[in-house]
mmCIF file of C-alpha atoms in Angstrom:
data_model
loop_
_atom_site.group_PDB
_atom_site.id
_atom_site.type_symbol
_atom_site.label_atom_id
_atom_site.label_comp_id
_atom_site.label_asym_id
_atom_site.label_seq_id
_atom_site.Cartn_x
_atom_site.Cartn_y
_atom_site.Cartn_z
ATOM 1 C CA ALA A 2 174.292 -17.005 174.150
ATOM 2 C CA ALA A 3 175.682 -15.071 177.141
ATOM 3 C CA TYR A 4 178.990 -16.897 176.804
ATOM 4 C CA ARG A 5 179.245 -16.122 173.073
ATOM 5 C CA THR A 6 178.185 -12.517 173.684
ATOM 6 C CA ALA A 7 180.937 -12.154 176.286
ATOM 7 C CA LEU A 8 183.500 -13.336 173.740
ATOM 8 C CA VAL A 9 182.231 -10.949 171.046
ATOM 9 C CA HIS A 10 181.477 -7.861 173.158
ATOM 10 C CA THR A 11 184.672 -7.536 175.139
ATOM 11 C CA GLU A 12 184.049 -3.851 175.910
ATOM 12 C CA THR A 13 180.894 -4.493 177.958
ATOM 13 C CA PRO A 14 180.101 -6.653 180.979
ATOM 14 C CA THR A 15 178.240 -9.932 180.578
ATOM 15 C CA VAL A 16 176.279 -11.756 183.242
ATOM 16 C CA ILE A 17 175.600 -15.467 183.090
ATOM 17 C CA CYS A 18 172.621 -16.224 185.336
ATOM 18 C CA CYS A 19 171.890 -19.746 186.434
ATOM 19 C CA SER A 20 168.738 -20.991 188.110
ATOM 20 C CA ARG A 21 168.351 -23.608 190.792
ATOM 21 C CA ALA A 22 164.829 -24.211 189.540
ATOM 22 C CA SER A 23 163.982 -26.804 186.922
ATOM 23 C CA LEU A 24 163.063 -24.909 183.781
ATOM 24 C CA PRO A 25 161.461 -26.301 180.641
ATOM 25 C CA LYS A 26 163.497 -26.468 177.458
ATOM 26 C CA LEU A 27 162.035 -23.898 175.104
ATOM 27 C CA GLU A 28 161.243 -25.262 171.674
ATOM 28 C CA HIS A 29 162.113 -22.108 169.720
ATOM 29 C CA SER A 30 164.974 -20.724 171.794
ATOM 30 C CA SER A 31 167.807 -19.351 169.690
ATOM 31 C CA VAL A 32 171.403 -18.406 170.444
ATOM 32 C CA GLU A 33 171.366 -16.087 167.409
ATOM 33 C CA GLY A 34 168.173 -14.372 168.603
ATOM 34 C CA ALA A 35 169.471 -14.038 172.148
ATOM 35 C CA MET A 36 172.640 -12.411 170.829
ATOM 36 C CA LYS A 37 170.404 -9.715 169.305
ATOM 37 C CA GLY A 38 168.950 -9.050 172.740
ATOM 38 C CA GLY A 39 165.414 -10.144 171.900
ATOM 39 C CA TYR A 40 163.516 -12.391 169.506
ATOM 40 C CA THR A 41 160.100 -13.974 169.000
ATOM 41 C CA ILE A 42 159.812 -17.540 170.266
ATOM 42 C CA ILE A 43 156.048 -18.074 169.963
ATOM 43 C CA GLY A 44 153.644 -16.662 167.365
ATOM 44 C CA LEU A 45 155.845 -16.107 164.331
ATOM 45 C CA ASP A 46 153.164 -17.841 162.259
ATOM 46 C CA THR A 47 150.621 -15.159 163.228
ATOM 47 C CA PRO A 48 150.897 -11.892 161.274
ATOM 48 C CA PHE A 49 151.057 -8.713 163.364
ATOM 49 C CA LYS A 50 147.623 -7.659 162.041
ATOM 50 C CA ASP A 51 146.160 -10.773 163.705
ATOM 51 C CA THR A 52 148.218 -10.528 166.917
ATOM 52 C CA ASP A 53 146.213 -9.328 169.925
ATOM 53 C CA LEU A 54 148.952 -9.285 172.565
ATOM 54 C CA ILE A 55 152.712 -9.580 172.970
ATOM 55 C CA LEU A 56 154.223 -10.998 176.156
ATOM 56 C CA ILE A 57 157.892 -10.233 176.867
ATOM 57 C CA GLY A 58 159.988 -12.073 179.408
ATOM 58 C CA THR A 59 163.529 -12.944 180.343
ATOM 59 C CA GLY A 60 164.977 -16.135 181.735
ATOM 60 C CA SER A 61 162.602 -18.253 183.767
ATOM 61 C CA GLU A 62 159.697 -15.878 183.064
ATOM 62 C CA ILE A 63 159.644 -17.075 179.445
ATOM 63 C CA GLY A 64 158.120 -20.406 180.470
ATOM 64 C CA LEU A 65 155.426 -18.492 182.333
ATOM 65 C CA CYS A 66 154.733 -16.353 179.235
ATOM 66 C CA VAL A 67 154.538 -19.436 177.013
ATOM 67 C CA SER A 68 152.014 -21.154 179.297
ATOM 68 C CA ALA A 69 149.963 -17.947 179.587
ATOM 69 C CA ALA A 70 149.973 -17.521 175.789
ATOM 70 C CA ALA A 71 148.586 -21.048 175.330
ATOM 71 C CA LYS A 72 145.861 -20.412 177.903
ATOM 72 C CA LEU A 73 144.950 -17.011 176.417
ATOM 73 C CA MET A 74 144.465 -18.632 173.014
ATOM 74 C CA ALA A 75 142.608 -21.699 174.284
ATOM 75 C CA ASP A 76 140.313 -19.938 176.759
ATOM 76 C CA HIS A 77 139.892 -16.449 175.253
ATOM 77 C CA ALA A 78 140.861 -16.713 171.549
ATOM 78 C CA ILE A 79 143.570 -14.078 172.136
ATOM 79 C CA HIS A 80 146.438 -14.483 169.649
ATOM 80 C CA VAL A 81 149.723 -13.976 171.471
ATOM 81 C CA ARG A 82 153.346 -13.605 170.478
ATOM 82 C CA VAL A 83 155.978 -14.337 173.114
ATOM 83 C CA VAL A 84 159.269 -12.448 172.974
ATOM 84 C CA SER A 85 162.373 -13.518 174.839
ATOM 85 C CA MET A 86 164.455 -10.458 175.708
ATOM 86 C CA PRO A 87 167.547 -11.521 177.622
ATOM 87 C CA CYS A 88 169.301 -8.158 177.059
ATOM 88 C CA GLN A 89 167.588 -4.813 176.514
ATOM 89 C CA ASP A 90 170.916 -3.120 175.729
ATOM 90 C CA LEU A 91 171.700 -5.512 172.869
ATOM 91 C CA PHE A 92 168.143 -5.182 171.566
ATOM 92 C CA VAL A 93 168.307 -1.378 171.263
ATOM 93 C CA GLU A 94 171.625 -1.711 169.391
ATOM 94 C CA GLN A 95 169.785 -3.545 166.588
ATOM 95 C CA SER A 96 168.351 -1.691 163.586
ATOM 96 C CA LYS A 97 164.909 -0.099 163.947
ATOM 97 C CA THR A 98 163.730 -2.525 161.262
ATOM 98 C CA TYR A 99 164.773 -5.502 163.384
ATOM 99 C CA GLN A 100 163.314 -3.974 166.558
ATOM 100 C CA ARG A 101 159.945 -3.397 164.835
ATOM 101 C CA SER A 102 160.011 -6.954 163.452
ATOM 102 C CA ILE A 103 159.978 -8.146 167.060
ATOM 103 C CA LEU A 104 158.062 -5.347 168.821
ATOM 104 C CA PRO A 105 156.037 -3.241 166.405
ATOM 105 C CA GLY A 106 155.050 -0.937 169.274
ATOM 106 C CA ASN A 107 151.335 -0.666 168.475
ATOM 107 C CA ILE A 108 150.161 -4.057 169.762
ATOM 108 C CA PRO A 109 149.291 -4.286 173.485
ATOM 109 C CA THR A 110 152.486 -5.529 175.123
ATOM 110 C CA LEU A 111 152.955 -6.872 178.649
ATOM 111 C CA SER A 112 156.368 -7.508 180.174
ATOM 112 C CA VAL A 113 156.874 -10.138 182.870
ATOM 113 C CA GLU A 114 160.084 -9.684 184.875
ATOM 114 C CA ALA A 115 160.601 -10.983 188.411
ATOM 115 C CA LEU A 116 163.428 -8.555 189.109
ATOM 116 C CA CYS A 117 161.628 -5.214 188.651
ATOM 117 C CA GLU A 118 159.534 -3.091 186.318
ATOM 118 C CA HIS A 119 162.324 -0.548 185.749
ATOM 119 C CA GLY A 120 163.226 -0.080 182.090
ATOM 120 C CA TRP A 121 160.390 -2.177 180.681
ATOM 121 C CA HIS A 122 158.234 0.890 179.924
ATOM 122 C CA ARG A 123 160.358 1.354 176.779
ATOM 123 C CA PHE A 124 159.090 -1.941 175.387
ATOM 124 C CA SER A 125 155.729 -2.656 177.029
ATOM 125 C CA HIS A 126 152.471 -0.868 177.741
ATOM 126 C CA ALA A 127 152.135 -2.604 181.115
ATOM 127 C CA GLN A 128 154.426 -4.573 183.385
ATOM 128 C CA ILE A 129 154.232 -7.395 185.882
ATOM 129 C CA GLY A 130 157.281 -6.977 188.083
ATOM 130 C CA MET A 131 158.618 -6.475 191.562
ATOM 131 C CA LYS A 132 157.924 -3.150 193.250
ATOM 132 C CA THR A 133 159.676 -4.010 196.485
ATOM 133 C CA PHE A 134 163.001 -5.538 197.416
ATOM 134 C CA GLY A 135 161.498 -8.965 198.007
ATOM 135 C CA GLU A 136 160.629 -11.303 200.806
ATOM 136 C CA SER A 137 161.766 -14.614 202.238
ATOM 137 C CA GLY A 138 159.810 -17.797 201.815
ATOM 138 C CA LYS A 139 159.242 -20.804 199.621
ATOM 139 C CA PRO A 140 159.842 -19.908 195.959
ATOM 140 C CA ALA A 141 156.394 -21.091 194.795
ATOM 141 C CA ASP A 142 154.662 -19.078 197.534
ATOM 142 C CA LEU A 143 156.660 -15.968 196.683
ATOM 143 C CA MET A 144 155.962 -16.274 192.962
ATOM 144 C CA GLU A 145 152.253 -16.458 193.683
ATOM 145 C CA HIS A 146 152.441 -13.583 196.208
ATOM 146 C CA PHE A 147 154.103 -11.308 193.629
ATOM 147 C CA GLY A 148 151.839 -12.330 190.730
ATOM 148 C CA PHE A 149 154.211 -14.522 188.759
ATOM 149 C CA THR A 150 151.638 -17.172 187.919
ATOM 150 C CA THR A 151 150.078 -18.255 184.652
ATOM 151 C CA GLU A 152 146.673 -17.198 185.970
ATOM 152 C CA ASN A 153 147.828 -13.651 186.757
ATOM 153 C CA VAL A 154 149.625 -13.202 183.431
ATOM 154 C CA VAL A 155 146.476 -14.442 181.643
ATOM 155 C CA MET A 156 144.275 -12.055 183.668
ATOM 156 C CA LYS A 157 146.551 -9.025 183.140
ATOM 157 C CA GLY A 158 147.054 -9.854 179.456
ATOM 158 C CA LYS A 159 143.303 -10.111 178.905
ATOM 159 C CA GLU A 160 142.747 -6.829 180.794
ATOM 160 C CA LEU A 161 145.392 -5.071 178.689
ATOM 161 C CA VAL A 162 143.812 -6.235 175.419
ATOM 162 C CA GLU A 163 140.358 -5.144 176.634
ATOM 163 C CA PHE A 164 141.707 -1.773 177.829
ATOM 164 C CA TYR A 165 143.087 -0.891 174.395
ATOM 165 C CA LYS A 166 139.998 -2.202 172.580
ATOM 166 C CA GLU A 167 137.924 0.226 174.660
ATOM 167 C CA ALA A 168 140.466 3.038 174.183
ATOM 168 C CA GLY A 169 140.293 2.608 170.409
ATOM 169 C CA GLU A 170 144.031 2.739 169.736
ATOM 170 C CA VAL A 171 147.311 1.473 171.111
ATOM 171 C CA PRO A 172 150.108 4.045 171.536
ATOM 172 C CA ASP A 173 153.148 3.226 169.400
ATOM 173 C CA LEU A 174 156.046 2.685 171.817
ATOM 174 C CA MET A 175 158.513 2.622 168.924
ATOM 175 C CA LEU A 176 157.497 6.065 167.645
ATOM 176 C CA ILE A 177 160.138 8.162 169.366
ATOM 177 C CA PRO A 178 162.578 10.774 168.116
ATOM 178 C CA GLU A 179 166.218 9.981 167.596
ATOM 179 C CA PHE A 180 168.711 12.811 167.871
ATOM 180 C CA ASP A 181 172.305 13.444 168.770
ATOM 181 C CA ASN A 182 172.865 14.894 172.192
ATOM 182 C CA ILE A 183 175.939 15.616 174.253
ATOM 183 C CA MET A 184 176.340 11.926 175.114
ATOM 184 C CA GLY A 185 175.788 10.610 171.581
ATOM 185 C CA PRO A 186 172.748 9.272 169.749
ATOM 186 C CA SER A 187 169.558 8.880 171.733
ATOM 187 C CA ILE A 188 168.073 5.403 171.612
ATOM 188 C CA HIS A 189 164.958 5.860 173.779
#
């Protein structure tokens, strides 16, 4: 998808990230969805009214979100959608109708991004992400140290669902004004 996006969007930079880690092949991955910046890979069969939580990830974090979603359903009966969002910029270029079809905004949403939390507040109510530059060590030890484990995503996802059940409502992240300003239309 990054390669095709680079050929289509010649006015913007494109980054192709490769991993040294062995990553699982994702059953519902989609070049077309990735070219829209974000798409649902797990949970399309569950209507939004029955969805308790949305997990968003990029790259290798998607596998973590998928395993956490399975565990949340099996152990806690929490219905989860998993969204792959390889490019926030492409996602916000899509129509509001498309954006809401992926992230309605009023379902507890947790982003999982190993790089940082910056920018994810536009799409998620809570974030699991780096708050420091990083550390040296074995990859598995570092992932556990920084909370990038299935167990932590399950725990934080469950806590987020419980938080909004107690609060009584989930703020709609997609309910924002759009207006022209000196730099052009405001997205978020």
